[in-house]
JSON list of C-alpha atoms in Angstrom, two decimals:
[
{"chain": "X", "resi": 9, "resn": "UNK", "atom": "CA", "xyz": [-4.14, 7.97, 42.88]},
{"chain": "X", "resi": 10, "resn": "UNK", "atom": "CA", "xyz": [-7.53, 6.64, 42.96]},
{"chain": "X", "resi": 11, "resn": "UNK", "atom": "CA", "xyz": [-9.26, 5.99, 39.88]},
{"chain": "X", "resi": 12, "resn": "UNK", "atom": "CA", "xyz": [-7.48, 4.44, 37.28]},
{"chain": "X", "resi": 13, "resn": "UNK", "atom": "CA", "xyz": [-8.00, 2.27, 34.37]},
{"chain": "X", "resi": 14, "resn": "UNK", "atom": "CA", "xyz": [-5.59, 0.64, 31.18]},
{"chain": "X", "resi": 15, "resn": "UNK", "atom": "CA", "xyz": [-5.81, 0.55, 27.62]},
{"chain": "X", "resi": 16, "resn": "UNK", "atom": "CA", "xyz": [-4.25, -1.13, 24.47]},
{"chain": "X", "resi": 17, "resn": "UNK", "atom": "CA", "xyz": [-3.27, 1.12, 21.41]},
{"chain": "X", "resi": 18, "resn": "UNK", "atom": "CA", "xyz": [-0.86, 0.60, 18.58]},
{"chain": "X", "resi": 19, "resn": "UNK", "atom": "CA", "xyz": [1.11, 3.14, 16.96]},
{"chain": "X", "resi": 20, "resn": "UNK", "atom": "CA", "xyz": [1.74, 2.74, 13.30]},
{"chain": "X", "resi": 21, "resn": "UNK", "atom": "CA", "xyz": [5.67, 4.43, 12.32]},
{"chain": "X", "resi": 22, "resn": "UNK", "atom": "CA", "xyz": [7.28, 5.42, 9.82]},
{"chain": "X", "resi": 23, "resn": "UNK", "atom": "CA", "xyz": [11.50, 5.72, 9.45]},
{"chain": "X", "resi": 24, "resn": "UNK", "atom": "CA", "xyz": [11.49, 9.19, 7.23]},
{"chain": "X", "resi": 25, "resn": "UNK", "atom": "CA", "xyz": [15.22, 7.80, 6.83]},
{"chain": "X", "resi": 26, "resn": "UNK", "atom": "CA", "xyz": [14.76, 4.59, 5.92]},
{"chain": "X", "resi": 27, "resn": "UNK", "atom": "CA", "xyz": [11.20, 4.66, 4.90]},
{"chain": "X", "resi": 28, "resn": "UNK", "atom": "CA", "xyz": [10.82, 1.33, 7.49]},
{"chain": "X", "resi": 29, "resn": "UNK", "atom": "CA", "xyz": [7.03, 0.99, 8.25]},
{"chain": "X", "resi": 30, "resn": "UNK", "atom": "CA", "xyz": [6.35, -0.98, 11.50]},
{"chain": "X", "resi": 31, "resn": "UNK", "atom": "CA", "xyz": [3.66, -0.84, 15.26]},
{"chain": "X", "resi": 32, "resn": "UNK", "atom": "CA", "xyz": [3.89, -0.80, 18.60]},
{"chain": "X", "resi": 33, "resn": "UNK", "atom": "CA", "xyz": [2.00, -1.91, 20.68]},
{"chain": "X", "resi": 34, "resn": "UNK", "atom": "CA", "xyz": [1.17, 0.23, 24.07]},
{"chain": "X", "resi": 35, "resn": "UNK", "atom": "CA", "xyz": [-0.44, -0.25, 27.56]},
{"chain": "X", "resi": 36, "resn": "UNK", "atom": "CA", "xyz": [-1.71, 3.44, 28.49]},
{"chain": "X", "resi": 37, "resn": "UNK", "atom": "CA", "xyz": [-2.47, 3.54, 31.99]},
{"chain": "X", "resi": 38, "resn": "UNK", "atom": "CA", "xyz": [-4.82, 6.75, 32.90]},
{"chain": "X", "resi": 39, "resn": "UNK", "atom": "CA", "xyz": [-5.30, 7.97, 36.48]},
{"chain": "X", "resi": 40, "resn": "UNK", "atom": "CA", "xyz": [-7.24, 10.49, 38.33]},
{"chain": "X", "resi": 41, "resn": "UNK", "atom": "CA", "xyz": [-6.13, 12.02, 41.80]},
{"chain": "X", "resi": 42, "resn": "UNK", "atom": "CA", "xyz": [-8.62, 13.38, 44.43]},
{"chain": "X", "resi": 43, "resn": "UNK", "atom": "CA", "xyz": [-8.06, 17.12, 42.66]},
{"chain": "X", "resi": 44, "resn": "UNK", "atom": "CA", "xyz": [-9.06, 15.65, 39.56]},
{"chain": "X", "resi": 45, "resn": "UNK", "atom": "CA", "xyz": [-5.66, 15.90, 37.80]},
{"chain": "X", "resi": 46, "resn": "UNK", "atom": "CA", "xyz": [-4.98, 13.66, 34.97]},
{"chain": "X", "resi": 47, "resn": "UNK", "atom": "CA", "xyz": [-1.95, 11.03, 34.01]},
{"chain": "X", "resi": 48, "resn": "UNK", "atom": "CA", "xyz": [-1.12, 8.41, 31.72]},
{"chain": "X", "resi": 49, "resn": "UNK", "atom": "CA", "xyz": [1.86, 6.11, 32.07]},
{"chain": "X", "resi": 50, "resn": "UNK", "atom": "CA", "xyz": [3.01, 4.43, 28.71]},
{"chain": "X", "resi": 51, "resn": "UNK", "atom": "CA", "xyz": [4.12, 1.03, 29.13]},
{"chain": "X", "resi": 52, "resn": "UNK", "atom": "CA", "xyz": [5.85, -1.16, 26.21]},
{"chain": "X", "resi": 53, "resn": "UNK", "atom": "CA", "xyz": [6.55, -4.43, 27.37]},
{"chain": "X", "resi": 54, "resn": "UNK", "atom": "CA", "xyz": [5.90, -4.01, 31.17]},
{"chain": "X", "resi": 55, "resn": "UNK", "atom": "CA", "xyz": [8.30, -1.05, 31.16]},
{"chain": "X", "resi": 56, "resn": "UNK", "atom": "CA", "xyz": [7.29, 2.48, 31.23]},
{"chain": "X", "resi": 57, "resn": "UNK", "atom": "CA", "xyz": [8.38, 4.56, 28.35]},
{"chain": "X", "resi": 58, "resn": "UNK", "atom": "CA", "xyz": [7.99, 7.73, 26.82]},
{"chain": "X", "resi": 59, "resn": "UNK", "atom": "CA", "xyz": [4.47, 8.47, 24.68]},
{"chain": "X", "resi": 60, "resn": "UNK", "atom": "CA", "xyz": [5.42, 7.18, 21.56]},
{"chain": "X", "resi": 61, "resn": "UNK", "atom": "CA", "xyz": [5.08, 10.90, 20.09]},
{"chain": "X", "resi": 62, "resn": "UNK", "atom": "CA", "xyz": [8.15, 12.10, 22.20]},
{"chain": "X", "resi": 63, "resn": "UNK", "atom": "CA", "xyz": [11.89, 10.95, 20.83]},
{"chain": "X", "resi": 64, "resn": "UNK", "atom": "CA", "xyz": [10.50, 7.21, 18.87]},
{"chain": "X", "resi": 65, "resn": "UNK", "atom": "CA", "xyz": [13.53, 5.65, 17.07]},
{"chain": "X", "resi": 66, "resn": "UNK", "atom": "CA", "xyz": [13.69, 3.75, 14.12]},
{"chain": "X", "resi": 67, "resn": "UNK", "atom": "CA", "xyz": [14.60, -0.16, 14.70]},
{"chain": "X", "resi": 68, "resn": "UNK", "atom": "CA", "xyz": [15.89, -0.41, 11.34]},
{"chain": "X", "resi": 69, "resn": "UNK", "atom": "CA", "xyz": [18.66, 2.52, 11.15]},
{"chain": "X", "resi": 70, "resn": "UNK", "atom": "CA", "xyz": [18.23, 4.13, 14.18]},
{"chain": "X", "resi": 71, "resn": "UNK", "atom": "CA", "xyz": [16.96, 7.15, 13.02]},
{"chain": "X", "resi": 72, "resn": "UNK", "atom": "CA", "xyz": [15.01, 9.82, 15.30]},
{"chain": "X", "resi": 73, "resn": "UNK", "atom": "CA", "xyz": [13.42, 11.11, 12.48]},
{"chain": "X", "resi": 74, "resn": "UNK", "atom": "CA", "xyz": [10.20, 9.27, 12.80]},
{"chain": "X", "resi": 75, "resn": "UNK", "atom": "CA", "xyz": [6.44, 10.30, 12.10]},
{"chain": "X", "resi": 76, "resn": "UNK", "atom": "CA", "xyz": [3.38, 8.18, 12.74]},
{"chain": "X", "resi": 77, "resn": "UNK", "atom": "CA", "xyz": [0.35, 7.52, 11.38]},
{"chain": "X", "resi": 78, "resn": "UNK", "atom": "CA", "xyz": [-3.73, 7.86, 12.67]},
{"chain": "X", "resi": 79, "resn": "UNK", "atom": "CA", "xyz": [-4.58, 4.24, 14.64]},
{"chain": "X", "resi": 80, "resn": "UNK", "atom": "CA", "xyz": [-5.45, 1.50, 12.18]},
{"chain": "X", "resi": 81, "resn": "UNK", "atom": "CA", "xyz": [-3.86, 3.49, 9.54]},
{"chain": "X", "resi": 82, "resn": "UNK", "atom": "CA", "xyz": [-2.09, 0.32, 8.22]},
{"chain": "X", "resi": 83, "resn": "UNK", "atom": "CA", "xyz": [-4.66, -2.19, 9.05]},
{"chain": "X", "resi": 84, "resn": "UNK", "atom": "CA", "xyz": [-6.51, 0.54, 6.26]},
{"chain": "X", "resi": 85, "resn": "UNK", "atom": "CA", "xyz": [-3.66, 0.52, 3.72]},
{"chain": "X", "resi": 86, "resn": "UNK", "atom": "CA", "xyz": [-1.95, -3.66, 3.96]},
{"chain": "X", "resi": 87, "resn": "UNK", "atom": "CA", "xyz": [0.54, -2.15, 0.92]},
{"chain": "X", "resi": 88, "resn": "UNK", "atom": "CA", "xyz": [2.37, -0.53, 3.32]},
{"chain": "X", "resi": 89, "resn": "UNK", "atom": "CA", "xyz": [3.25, -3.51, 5.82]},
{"chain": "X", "resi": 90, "resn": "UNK", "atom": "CA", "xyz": [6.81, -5.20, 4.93]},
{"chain": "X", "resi": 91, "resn": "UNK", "atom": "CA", "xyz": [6.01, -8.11, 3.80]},
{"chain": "X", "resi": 92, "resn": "UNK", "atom": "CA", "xyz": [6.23, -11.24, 6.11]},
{"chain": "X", "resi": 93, "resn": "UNK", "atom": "CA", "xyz": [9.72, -12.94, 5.58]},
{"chain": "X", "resi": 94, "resn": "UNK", "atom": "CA", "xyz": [10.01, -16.55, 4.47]},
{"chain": "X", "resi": 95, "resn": "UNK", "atom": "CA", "xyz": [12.59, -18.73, 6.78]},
{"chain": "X", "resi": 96, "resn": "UNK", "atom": "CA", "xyz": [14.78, -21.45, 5.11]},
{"chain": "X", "resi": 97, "resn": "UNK", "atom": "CA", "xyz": [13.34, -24.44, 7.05]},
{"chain": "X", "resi": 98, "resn": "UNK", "atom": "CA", "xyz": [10.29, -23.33, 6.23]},
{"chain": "X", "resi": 99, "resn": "UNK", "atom": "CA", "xyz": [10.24, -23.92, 2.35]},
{"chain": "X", "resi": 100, "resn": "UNK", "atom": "CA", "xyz": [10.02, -27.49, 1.06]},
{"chain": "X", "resi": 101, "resn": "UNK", "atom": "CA", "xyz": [12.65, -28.52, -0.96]},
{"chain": "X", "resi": 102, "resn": "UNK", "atom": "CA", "xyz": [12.32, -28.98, -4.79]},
{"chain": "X", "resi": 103, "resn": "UNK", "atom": "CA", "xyz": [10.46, -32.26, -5.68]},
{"chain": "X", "resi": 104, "resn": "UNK", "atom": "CA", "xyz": [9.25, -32.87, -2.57]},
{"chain": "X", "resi": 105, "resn": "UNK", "atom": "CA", "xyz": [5.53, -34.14, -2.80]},
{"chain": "X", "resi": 106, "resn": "UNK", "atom": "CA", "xyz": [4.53, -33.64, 0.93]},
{"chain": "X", "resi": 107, "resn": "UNK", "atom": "CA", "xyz": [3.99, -30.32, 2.85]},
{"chain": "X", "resi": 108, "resn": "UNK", "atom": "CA", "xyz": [2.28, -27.15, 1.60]},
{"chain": "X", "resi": 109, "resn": "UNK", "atom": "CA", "xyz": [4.15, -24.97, -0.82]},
{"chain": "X", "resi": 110, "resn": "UNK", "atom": "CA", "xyz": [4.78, -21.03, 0.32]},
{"chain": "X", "resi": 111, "resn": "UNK", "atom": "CA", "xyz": [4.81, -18.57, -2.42]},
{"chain": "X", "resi": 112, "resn": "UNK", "atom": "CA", "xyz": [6.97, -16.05, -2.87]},
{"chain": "X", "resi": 113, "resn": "UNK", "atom": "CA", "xyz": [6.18, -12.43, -1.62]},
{"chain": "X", "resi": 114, "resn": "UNK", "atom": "CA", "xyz": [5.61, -10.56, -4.62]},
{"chain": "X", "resi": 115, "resn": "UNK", "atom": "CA", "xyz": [7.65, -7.84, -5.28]},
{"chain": "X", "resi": 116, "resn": "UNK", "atom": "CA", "xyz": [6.66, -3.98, -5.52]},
{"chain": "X", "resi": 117, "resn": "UNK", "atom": "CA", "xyz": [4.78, -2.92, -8.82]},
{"chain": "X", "resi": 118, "resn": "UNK", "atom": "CA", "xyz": [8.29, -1.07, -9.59]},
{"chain": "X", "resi": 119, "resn": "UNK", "atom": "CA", "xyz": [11.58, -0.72, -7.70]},
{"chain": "X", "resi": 120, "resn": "UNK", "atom": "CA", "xyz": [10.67, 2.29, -5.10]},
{"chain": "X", "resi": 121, "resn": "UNK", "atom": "CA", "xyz": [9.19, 1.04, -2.08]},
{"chain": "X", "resi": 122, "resn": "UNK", "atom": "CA", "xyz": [5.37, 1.26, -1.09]},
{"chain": "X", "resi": 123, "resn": "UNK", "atom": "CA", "xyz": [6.14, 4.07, 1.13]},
{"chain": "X", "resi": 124, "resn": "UNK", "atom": "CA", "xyz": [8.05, 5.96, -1.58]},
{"chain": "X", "resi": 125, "resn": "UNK", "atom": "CA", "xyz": [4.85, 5.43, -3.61]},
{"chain": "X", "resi": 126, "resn": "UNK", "atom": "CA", "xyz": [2.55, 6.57, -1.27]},
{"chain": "X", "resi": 127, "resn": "UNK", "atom": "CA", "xyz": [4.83, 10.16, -0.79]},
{"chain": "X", "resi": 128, "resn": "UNK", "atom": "CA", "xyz": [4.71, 10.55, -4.71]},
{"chain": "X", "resi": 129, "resn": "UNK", "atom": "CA", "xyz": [1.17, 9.95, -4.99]},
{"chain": "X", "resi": 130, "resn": "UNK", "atom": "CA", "xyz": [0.72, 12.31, -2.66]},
{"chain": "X", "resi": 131, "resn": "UNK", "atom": "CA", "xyz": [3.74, 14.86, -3.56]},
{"chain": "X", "resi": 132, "resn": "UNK", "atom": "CA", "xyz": [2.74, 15.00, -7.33]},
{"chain": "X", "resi": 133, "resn": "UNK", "atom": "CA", "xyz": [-0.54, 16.05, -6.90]},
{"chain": "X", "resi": 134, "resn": "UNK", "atom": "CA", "xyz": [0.31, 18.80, -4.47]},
{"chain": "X", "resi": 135, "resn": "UNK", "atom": "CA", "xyz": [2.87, 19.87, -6.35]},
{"chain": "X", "resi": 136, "resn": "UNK", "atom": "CA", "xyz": [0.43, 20.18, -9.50]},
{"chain": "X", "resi": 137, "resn": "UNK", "atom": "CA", "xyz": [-1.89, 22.51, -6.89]},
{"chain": "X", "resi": 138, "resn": "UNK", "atom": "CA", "xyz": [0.82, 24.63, -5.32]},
{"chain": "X", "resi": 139, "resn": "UNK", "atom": "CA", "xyz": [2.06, 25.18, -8.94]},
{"chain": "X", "resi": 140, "resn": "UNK", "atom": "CA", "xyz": [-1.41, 26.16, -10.71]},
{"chain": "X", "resi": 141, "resn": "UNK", "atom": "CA", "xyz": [-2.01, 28.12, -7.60]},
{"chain": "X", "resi": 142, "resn": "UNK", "atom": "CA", "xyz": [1.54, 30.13, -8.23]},
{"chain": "X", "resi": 143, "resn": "UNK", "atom": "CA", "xyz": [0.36, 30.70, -12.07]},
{"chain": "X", "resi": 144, "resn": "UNK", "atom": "CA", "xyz": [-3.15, 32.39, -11.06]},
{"chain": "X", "resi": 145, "resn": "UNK", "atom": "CA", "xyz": [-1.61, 34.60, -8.75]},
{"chain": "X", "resi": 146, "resn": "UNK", "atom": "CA", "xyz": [1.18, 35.65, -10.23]},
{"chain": "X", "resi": 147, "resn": "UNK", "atom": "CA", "xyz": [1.12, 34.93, -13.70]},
{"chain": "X", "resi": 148, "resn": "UNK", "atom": "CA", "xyz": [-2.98, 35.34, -14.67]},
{"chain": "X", "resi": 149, "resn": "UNK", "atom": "CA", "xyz": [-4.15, 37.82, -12.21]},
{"chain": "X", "resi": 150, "resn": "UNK", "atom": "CA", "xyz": [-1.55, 40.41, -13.29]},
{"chain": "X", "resi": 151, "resn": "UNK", "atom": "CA", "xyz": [-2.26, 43.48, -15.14]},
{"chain": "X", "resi": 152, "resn": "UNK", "atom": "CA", "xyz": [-1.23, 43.57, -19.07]},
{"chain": "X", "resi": 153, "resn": "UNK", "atom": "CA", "xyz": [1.49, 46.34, -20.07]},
{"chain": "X", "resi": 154, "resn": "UNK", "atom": "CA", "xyz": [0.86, 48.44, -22.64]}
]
């Protein structure tokens, strides 16, 4: 191999099972031989893996039913990132007049998650195409008996 440089990407998931929404972060490794001929190695961690769009599993549920979004998709869209989780030590105790005071995360506008939101917003209005769509062709556009 003789040319041969390394890059930084994160992958944005999603668990299609668990609707879990988390990154990874990658170090893509891209060579060139003397025939031209191309590879990457994937490393995660210092060890190589598998390009994250070949068999990713879900850390949540351990689902391989997975999908992932465009780079920077979430840094785009912060309602879908789980919210950052508050540790016991960290929260000052009731009457206590020293130390900064960490809100609560506030909780989802209603009880489906973000990612459930984000599927209906885009479902219903698909749905609403695919159905008017069905209507002109099959309903509208036919001839009239007589």
């Amino acid at each position: 191999m003789r040319d041969g440089f390394e890059t930084r990407e994160t992958w944005p998931f999603e668990c299609l099972r668990c609707l879990r929404v988390w990154e990874e972060e990658f170090v893509v490794r891209h060579f060139a031989d003397d025939h031209g001929n191309q590879v990457e190695i994937w490393l995660s961690s210092g060890v190589a893996v598998q390009p994250p769009w070949s068999g990713t599993c879900c850390p949540g549920c351990g689902a391989y039913h997975v999908t992932s979004f465009p780079s920077g998709y979430l840094a785009r869209h912060p309602e879908l990132r789980p919210a950052p989780e508050v540790l016991p030590d960290l929260v000052p105790e009731l009457g206590a007049a020293s130390g900064p005071v960490l809100e609560e995360p506030k909780a989802p506008l209603s009880g489906m998650p973000s990612a459930g939101r984000l599927l209906v917003a885009v479902g219903v209005p698909v749905a609403l195409f695919v159905g008017y769509e069905l209507y002109r062709n099959l309903v509208a556009v036919a001839p009239a008996h007589h």
